[in-house]
Coordinates of C-alpha atoms and ligand atoms in Angstrom, one line a residue:
M1 CA 37.8 -50.3 -62.9
I2 CA 39.0 -49.0 -66.2
Y3 CA 38.3 -45.3 -65.6
L4 CA 37.4 -43.5 -68.8
D5 CA 35.1 -40.6 -67.2
N6 CA 38.0 -38.1 -66.8
A7 CA 35.9 -35.2 -67.9
A8 CA 33.7 -35.7 -64.8
T9 CA 36.9 -35.8 -62.5
S10 CA 40.3 -37.4 -62.8
T11 CA 40.1 -40.1 -60.0
I12 CA 43.7 -41.4 -60.7
K13 CA 46.2 -38.7 -59.8
P14 CA 49.9 -38.5 -60.8
D15 CA 52.2 -40.1 -58.0
S16 CA 53.6 -36.6 -57.2
V17 CA 50.1 -35.3 -56.3
K18 CA 49.5 -38.6 -54.1
E19 CA 52.7 -37.8 -52.4
A20 CA 52.3 -34.2 -51.9
L21 CA 48.7 -34.8 -50.3
C22 CA 50.1 -37.6 -47.9
R23 CA 53.0 -35.4 -46.8
A24 CA 50.6 -32.5 -46.3
I25 CA 48.1 -34.4 -44.3
R26 CA 51.0 -35.6 -42.1
R27 CA 52.2 -32.2 -41.2
D28 CA 51.2 -30.7 -37.9
D29 CA 52.2 -27.0 -38.8
L30 CA 49.5 -25.9 -41.4
G31 CA 47.5 -23.4 -39.8
N32 CA 44.9 -20.8 -41.0
P33 CA 46.7 -18.9 -43.9
G34 CA 46.5 -15.1 -43.5
R35 CA 45.0 -15.4 -40.0
G36 CA 48.1 -14.6 -37.8
A37 CA 51.7 -14.3 -37.7
H38 CA 52.9 -17.5 -36.0
E39 CA 54.7 -20.2 -37.7
C40 CA 51.7 -22.5 -38.4
S41 CA 49.8 -19.5 -40.0
L42 CA 52.8 -18.6 -42.1
Q43 CA 53.5 -22.2 -43.2
A44 CA 49.9 -22.5 -44.6
L45 CA 50.2 -19.0 -46.4
L46 CA 53.5 -19.9 -47.9
E47 CA 51.7 -23.0 -49.4
V48 CA 48.8 -21.2 -50.6
E49 CA 50.9 -18.4 -52.2
A50 CA 53.3 -20.7 -53.8
A51 CA 50.3 -22.5 -55.3
R52 CA 48.8 -19.2 -56.5
S53 CA 52.3 -18.3 -58.1
T54 CA 52.6 -21.5 -59.9
L55 CA 48.9 -21.5 -61.2
A56 CA 49.2 -17.8 -62.2
K57 CA 52.3 -18.5 -64.3
F58 CA 50.7 -21.5 -65.8
F59 CA 47.8 -19.3 -67.1
G60 CA 49.8 -16.3 -67.9
A61 CA 48.1 -14.2 -65.1
K62 CA 49.7 -12.0 -62.4
D63 CA 49.7 -13.8 -59.1
S64 CA 47.6 -11.0 -57.5
Q65 CA 44.9 -11.5 -60.1
L66 CA 44.3 -15.2 -59.5
A67 CA 41.7 -16.1 -56.8
F68 CA 41.2 -19.7 -55.5
T69 CA 37.6 -21.1 -55.4
A70 CA 36.0 -24.4 -54.8
N71 CA 35.4 -25.5 -58.4
A72 CA 34.6 -23.9 -61.9
T73 CA 30.9 -23.5 -60.9
M74 CA 31.8 -21.4 -58.0
S75 CA 34.1 -19.4 -60.2
L76 CA 31.5 -18.8 -62.8
N77 CA 28.8 -17.8 -60.2
L78 CA 31.2 -15.5 -58.6
I79 CA 32.5 -13.6 -61.7
L80 CA 29.0 -13.5 -63.4
K81 CA 27.2 -12.2 -60.4
S82 CA 29.9 -9.9 -59.4
L83 CA 30.1 -8.3 -62.9
L84 CA 26.8 -8.3 -64.3
K85 CA 23.8 -6.0 -63.4
A86 CA 20.3 -5.4 -64.7
G87 CA 20.3 -3.8 -68.3
D88 CA 23.5 -5.7 -69.3
H89 CA 23.3 -8.2 -72.2
V90 CA 25.5 -11.3 -72.5
I91 CA 26.3 -13.5 -75.5
S92 CA 26.9 -17.2 -74.8
S93 CA 26.6 -20.4 -76.7
C94 CA 24.5 -23.6 -76.8
T95 CA 27.5 -25.7 -75.6
E96 CA 27.4 -24.1 -72.1
H97 CA 27.4 -26.2 -68.9
N98 CA 24.7 -25.6 -66.3
S99 CA 27.5 -23.8 -64.3
V100 CA 27.4 -21.1 -66.8
L101 CA 23.5 -21.5 -67.8
R102 CA 22.0 -21.4 -64.3
P103 CA 23.9 -18.2 -62.9
L104 CA 22.8 -16.7 -66.1
Y105 CA 19.2 -17.8 -65.9
Q106 CA 19.2 -16.3 -62.3
L107 CA 20.7 -13.1 -63.5
A108 CA 18.1 -12.9 -66.3
E109 CA 15.5 -12.9 -63.5
E110 CA 17.2 -9.7 -62.2
G111 CA 17.1 -8.1 -65.5
V112 CA 20.2 -9.3 -67.5
D113 CA 19.5 -10.1 -71.1
L114 CA 20.8 -13.3 -72.6
S115 CA 21.5 -14.5 -76.3
F116 CA 22.9 -17.8 -77.3
A117 CA 24.6 -18.6 -80.4
G118 CA 23.9 -22.1 -81.7
L119 CA 26.1 -24.7 -83.8
K120 CA 27.3 -24.0 -87.4
K121 CA 25.0 -25.9 -89.9
D122 CA 26.1 -29.4 -90.2
S123 CA 28.9 -28.9 -87.7
F124 CA 29.7 -29.4 -84.0
Q125 CA 31.3 -26.0 -83.8
V126 CA 29.8 -22.9 -82.2
D127 CA 28.7 -20.5 -84.7
V128 CA 31.0 -17.6 -83.5
A129 CA 30.2 -15.5 -86.7
A130 CA 26.6 -15.3 -85.3
F131 CA 27.8 -13.3 -82.3
E132 CA 27.8 -10.2 -84.7
Q133 CA 24.0 -10.7 -85.2
L134 CA 23.5 -11.0 -81.5
L135 CA 25.4 -7.8 -80.4
R136 CA 23.4 -5.0 -78.9
P137 CA 24.1 -1.7 -77.7
N138 CA 24.0 -2.9 -74.1
T139 CA 26.2 -6.1 -74.7
R140 CA 28.7 -6.3 -71.9
A141 CA 30.3 -9.7 -72.1
V142 CA 30.8 -12.9 -74.0
V143 CA 30.8 -16.2 -71.9
V144 CA 31.9 -19.3 -73.7
N145 CA 32.7 -22.8 -72.9
H146 CA 36.4 -23.3 -74.1
A147 CA 35.9 -27.0 -74.9
S148 CA 32.6 -28.9 -75.0
N149 CA 32.2 -31.5 -72.3
V150 CA 29.9 -33.4 -74.5
T151 CA 31.9 -33.5 -77.8
G152 CA 35.3 -32.3 -76.9
E153 CA 35.1 -29.6 -79.7
V154 CA 37.1 -26.5 -79.0
I155 CA 35.6 -23.1 -79.6
E156 CA 37.3 -20.7 -82.0
L157 CA 38.7 -18.7 -79.1
S158 CA 40.7 -16.3 -81.2
A159 CA 37.5 -15.3 -83.1
C160 CA 35.7 -14.8 -79.8
A161 CA 38.8 -12.8 -78.6
E162 CA 38.9 -10.6 -81.7
F163 CA 35.0 -10.0 -81.6
C164 CA 35.4 -8.9 -77.9
R165 CA 38.3 -6.6 -78.6
K166 CA 36.5 -5.0 -81.6
N167 CA 33.3 -4.4 -79.6
K168 CA 34.9 -3.7 -76.2
L169 CA 33.4 -6.6 -74.5
L170 CA 34.6 -8.9 -71.8
L171 CA 35.7 -12.5 -72.7
I172 CA 34.9 -14.9 -70.0
V173 CA 35.9 -18.5 -70.6
D174 CA 34.8 -21.6 -68.9
A175 CA 38.0 -23.8 -69.0
A176 CA 36.8 -26.7 -67.0
Q177 CA 37.6 -29.0 -69.9
S178 CA 40.7 -27.3 -71.4
A179 CA 42.8 -26.3 -68.3
G180 CA 45.5 -28.8 -68.3
V181 CA 44.7 -30.3 -71.7
F182 CA 46.4 -27.8 -74.0
P183 CA 48.2 -24.5 -73.1
I184 CA 46.3 -21.4 -72.1
N185 CA 47.8 -18.0 -71.7
I186 CA 45.0 -15.4 -70.8
Q187 CA 47.0 -12.5 -72.2
A188 CA 48.1 -14.0 -75.5
D189 CA 44.6 -15.6 -75.9
G190 CA 42.6 -12.4 -75.2
I191 CA 40.8 -13.9 -72.2
D192 CA 39.6 -11.4 -69.6
V193 CA 38.3 -13.9 -67.1
L194 CA 39.3 -17.5 -67.0
C195 CA 37.4 -19.9 -64.7
F196 CA 39.1 -23.3 -64.2
T197 CA 38.4 -26.4 -62.0
G198 CA 41.2 -28.1 -60.2
H199 CA 39.9 -31.7 -60.1
K200 CA 39.8 -32.6 -63.8
S201 CA 42.7 -32.3 -66.1
L202 CA 44.9 -30.3 -63.6
Y203 CA 44.8 -33.4 -61.4
G204 CA 44.1 -31.7 -58.2
P205 CA 41.7 -32.8 -55.5
G206 CA 38.0 -32.0 -55.6
G207 CA 37.1 -28.6 -53.9
T208 CA 39.7 -26.7 -55.9
G209 CA 39.5 -24.2 -58.7
G210 CA 39.8 -20.5 -59.4
I211 CA 39.5 -17.4 -61.4
A212 CA 42.3 -15.7 -63.3
L213 CA 41.8 -12.2 -64.4
G214 CA 43.5 -10.5 -67.4
S215 CA 44.9 -7.1 -67.6
R216 CA 41.8 -5.4 -69.0
M217 CA 39.9 -6.3 -65.9
A218 CA 42.1 -3.8 -63.8
D219 CA 39.5 -1.0 -64.6
V220 CA 36.3 -3.0 -64.3
P221 CA 34.3 -2.7 -61.2
L222 CA 33.5 -5.9 -59.5
K223 CA 31.2 -6.2 -56.4
S224 CA 31.7 -8.7 -53.7
V225 CA 29.0 -11.5 -53.9
I226 CA 30.5 -13.5 -51.0
S227 CA 31.8 -11.7 -47.8
G228 CA 33.1 -12.8 -44.4
G229 CA 36.5 -13.4 -42.8
S230 CA 39.5 -12.1 -44.8
G231 CA 42.1 -11.7 -42.2
I232 CA 42.5 -8.2 -43.2
R233 CA 40.6 -4.8 -42.4
S234 CA 38.4 -6.6 -39.9
F235 CA 36.5 -3.5 -38.8
E236 CA 35.1 -2.6 -42.2
K237 CA 31.6 -3.7 -42.8
V238 CA 32.3 -4.5 -46.5
H239 CA 34.4 -7.4 -47.7
P240 CA 37.7 -6.3 -49.3
Q241 CA 37.0 -5.4 -53.0
E242 CA 40.5 -6.2 -54.3
M243 CA 41.7 -9.4 -55.9
P244 CA 42.4 -12.1 -54.7
T245 CA 40.5 -11.4 -51.5
L246 CA 37.3 -10.4 -53.3
F247 CA 36.6 -13.9 -54.3
E248 CA 38.3 -15.6 -51.1
A249 CA 36.1 -15.2 -48.1
G250 CA 36.6 -17.7 -45.5
T251 CA 39.5 -20.2 -44.6
A252 CA 41.4 -21.6 -47.7
N253 CA 41.4 -25.2 -48.7
V254 CA 45.1 -25.5 -47.9
L255 CA 45.3 -29.3 -48.3
G256 CA 43.5 -29.2 -51.6
L257 CA 45.7 -26.3 -53.0
I258 CA 48.8 -28.3 -52.0
G259 CA 47.5 -31.2 -54.2
L260 CA 46.4 -28.7 -56.9
H261 CA 49.8 -27.2 -56.8
A262 CA 51.3 -30.6 -57.2
G263 CA 49.1 -31.4 -60.2
V264 CA 50.0 -28.3 -62.1
K265 CA 53.7 -28.8 -61.5
Y266 CA 53.3 -32.4 -62.9
L267 CA 51.9 -30.7 -66.1
R268 CA 54.4 -28.0 -66.1
D269 CA 57.4 -30.3 -65.7
R270 CA 56.2 -32.8 -68.3
G271 CA 55.3 -29.6 -70.7
M272 CA 51.8 -29.0 -72.1
A273 CA 53.0 -29.9 -75.5
E274 CA 53.8 -33.4 -74.5
V275 CA 50.6 -33.8 -72.3
E276 CA 48.5 -32.6 -75.2
A277 CA 50.2 -34.9 -77.6
Q278 CA 49.5 -38.0 -75.3
L279 CA 45.9 -37.2 -74.6
T280 CA 45.4 -36.6 -78.4
K281 CA 47.0 -40.0 -79.2
L282 CA 44.8 -41.8 -76.7
M283 CA 41.6 -40.1 -78.0
R284 CA 42.4 -40.8 -81.6
R285 CA 43.3 -44.4 -80.8
F286 CA 39.9 -44.8 -79.3
Y287 CA 38.2 -43.0 -82.1
E288 CA 39.9 -45.1 -84.8
G289 CA 38.9 -48.2 -82.9
V290 CA 35.3 -47.6 -82.6
K291 CA 34.4 -45.3 -85.7
D292 CA 33.4 -48.0 -88.0
L293 CA 31.6 -50.3 -85.6
P294 CA 28.1 -51.0 -86.9
G295 CA 25.3 -48.8 -85.5
L296 CA 27.9 -46.3 -83.8
K297 CA 27.4 -42.6 -84.2
I298 CA 29.9 -40.2 -83.0
Y299 CA 29.2 -36.8 -82.1
G300 CA 32.2 -34.6 -82.9
D301 CA 34.4 -33.9 -85.9
F302 CA 37.6 -36.1 -86.0
S303 CA 38.3 -35.4 -89.8
D304 CA 41.4 -33.4 -89.3
P305 CA 44.0 -35.2 -87.1
G306 CA 45.8 -31.9 -86.4
Q307 CA 42.5 -30.1 -85.0
R308 CA 42.8 -29.3 -81.3
R309 CA 40.2 -31.3 -79.2
A310 CA 39.5 -32.0 -75.5
P311 CA 40.1 -35.7 -75.0
I312 CA 36.5 -36.7 -75.2
V313 CA 34.7 -39.1 -77.6
G314 CA 30.9 -38.9 -77.3
L315 CA 28.9 -41.7 -79.2
N316 CA 25.6 -43.8 -79.3
L317 CA 25.0 -47.2 -80.5
G318 CA 21.8 -47.0 -82.8
D319 CA 18.8 -45.6 -80.7
V320 CA 19.8 -47.5 -77.5
P321 CA 19.6 -45.1 -74.5
A322 CA 23.1 -43.9 -73.6
A323 CA 22.3 -44.9 -69.9
V324 CA 21.8 -48.6 -71.0
I325 CA 25.3 -48.6 -72.9
S326 CA 27.1 -47.0 -69.9
D327 CA 25.6 -49.1 -67.3
L328 CA 26.5 -52.3 -69.2
L329 CA 30.0 -50.9 -69.7
A330 CA 30.2 -50.5 -65.9
T331 CA 28.6 -53.8 -64.8
D332 CA 29.8 -56.3 -67.5
Y333 CA 33.2 -54.6 -68.6
D334 CA 34.2 -52.8 -65.4
I335 CA 34.5 -49.5 -67.6
A336 CA 33.5 -46.2 -66.2
T337 CA 31.9 -43.7 -68.7
R338 CA 29.3 -41.0 -68.3
P339 CA 25.8 -41.2 -70.0
G340 CA 22.9 -38.7 -69.9
A341 CA 22.9 -34.9 -70.4
H342 CA 26.2 -33.9 -68.9
C343 CA 24.7 -30.8 -67.4
A344 CA 24.6 -29.4 -70.9
P345 CA 20.9 -29.2 -71.9
R346 CA 21.2 -26.8 -74.8
M347 CA 24.0 -28.8 -76.3
H348 CA 21.8 -32.0 -76.2
Q349 CA 19.0 -30.1 -77.6
A350 CA 21.3 -28.9 -80.6
L351 CA 22.5 -32.3 -81.2
G352 CA 19.0 -34.0 -80.9
T353 CA 20.1 -36.3 -78.0
A354 CA 17.9 -34.7 -75.3
D355 CA 16.1 -38.2 -75.0
Q356 CA 18.8 -40.7 -75.8
G357 CA 21.7 -38.8 -73.9
I358 CA 25.3 -39.5 -75.3
V359 CA 27.8 -42.0 -73.8
R360 CA 30.9 -40.1 -73.2
F361 CA 34.4 -41.7 -73.1
S362 CA 37.0 -39.1 -71.7
F363 CA 40.8 -39.7 -71.3
S364 CA 43.5 -38.5 -69.0
T365 CA 47.3 -38.9 -69.1
M366 CA 46.9 -41.7 -66.5
N367 CA 45.2 -43.9 -68.9
S368 CA 47.1 -46.6 -70.9
E369 CA 46.7 -47.8 -74.3
A370 CA 45.4 -51.0 -72.7
D371 CA 42.6 -49.0 -71.2
I372 CA 41.7 -47.7 -74.5
D373 CA 41.7 -50.9 -76.2
A374 CA 39.4 -52.4 -73.5
G375 CA 36.9 -49.6 -74.4
I376 CA 37.1 -50.4 -77.9
A377 CA 36.6 -54.2 -77.3
A378 CA 33.7 -53.5 -75.0
M379 CA 32.1 -51.3 -77.6
A380 CA 32.7 -53.8 -80.5
E381 CA 31.0 -56.6 -78.3
L382 CA 28.0 -54.2 -77.5
S383 CA 27.7 -53.3 -81.2
R384 CA 27.3 -57.0 -82.0
A385 CA 24.8 -57.4 -79.2
F386 CA 22.6 -54.6 -80.1
V387 CA 22.8 -53.8 -83.9
Ligands
PLP401 C1 32.4 -27.4 -69.3 C2 32.2 -27.5 -67.8 N1 32.1 -26.3 -67.2 C3 31.9 -26.3 -65.9 C4 32.0 -27.6 -65.0 C5 31.8 -27.5 -63.7 O1 33.0 -27.8 -63.1 P1 32.8 -28.2 -61.5 O2 32.0 -29.3 -61.2 O3 34.3 -28.4 -61.1 O4 32.4 -26.9 -60.7 C6 32.1 -28.8 -65.8 C7 32.1 -30.0 -65.1 O5 31.8 -31.2 -65.5 C8 32.1 -28.7 -67.4 O6 32.3 -30.0 -68.0

């Protein structure tokens, strides 16, 4: 299958990730990390802490301020529920994934107030300037999607960071579609909380992700929302409140983290500038190949080739349901894409595609130009068939 659904998950991992996982599963000495001082427990702990250190450096965080979770959804649930309480107000955006929206809606039932900024007029960009009108005396945090999983548009993060700095708010960033696509440094970018997933552009296996906290979080009280085995202070009734244990109850996903570590080393060794350039080239090749096809509508602004984007092209053919096109791509052309709502209901409402959905093509560094050209040829045939 020609896999062009990398925004859902990257199925094809770099060889170094495959090899690291194969080596790890053959080892008989990976015990339970932090649960004992014998060789097997220590070997596992070494692997987890090495992964933590590499990921922390990759995002510009301190090792002690990066906690591993199962995915971005878990990271977002943990931080939002740990941080926010009744009476707080949060500003977010219409581009959010349900992994932000649903925890926020849950919190709203407990008394947290929510406001959502829409898109700028005639644009695919979040109206960050509108945050100013949404600000209230009880606003505590801004929660934003770094890159839309529907359009690939990247939010004006520096404007979000400036707004938060000026108004003493916390900036929480959902980096599910940006981590591993372009460089992120939480300190330089003014991010207080970065939530990432391991299985997409970081090329790790499923069941990996994390939360990285910036230096301003040092004084922010966070309550434990999961508790259980921690390997430390076992006689205390309350789960340890300090990072990273605060968000790491239970046994770590050692094998998964070994794979994630290899994925991030692959990105680090290639260099993010080269990775981003490759992804941009593939995305633009696809865009240029389909943009003038009869009946084709693209959701996203590709007018400036220098504009940073996630490697996503969302499109529709006339008023054909996205699911019909995506199914034909899979059955007749052996091409994987993702139709439908992409768990981003407010974004589809903003784009007017709640009923039709959008066909999403998304690329990874494992794709070749031949993959892209197959996608273009398939869309050209479908355009001739339907329009
Ligand atoms: C923007 C965005 N946020 C969050 C998520 C959730 O990621 P995960 O499924 O790894 O929890 C996704 C996944 O598609 C996403 O695209």
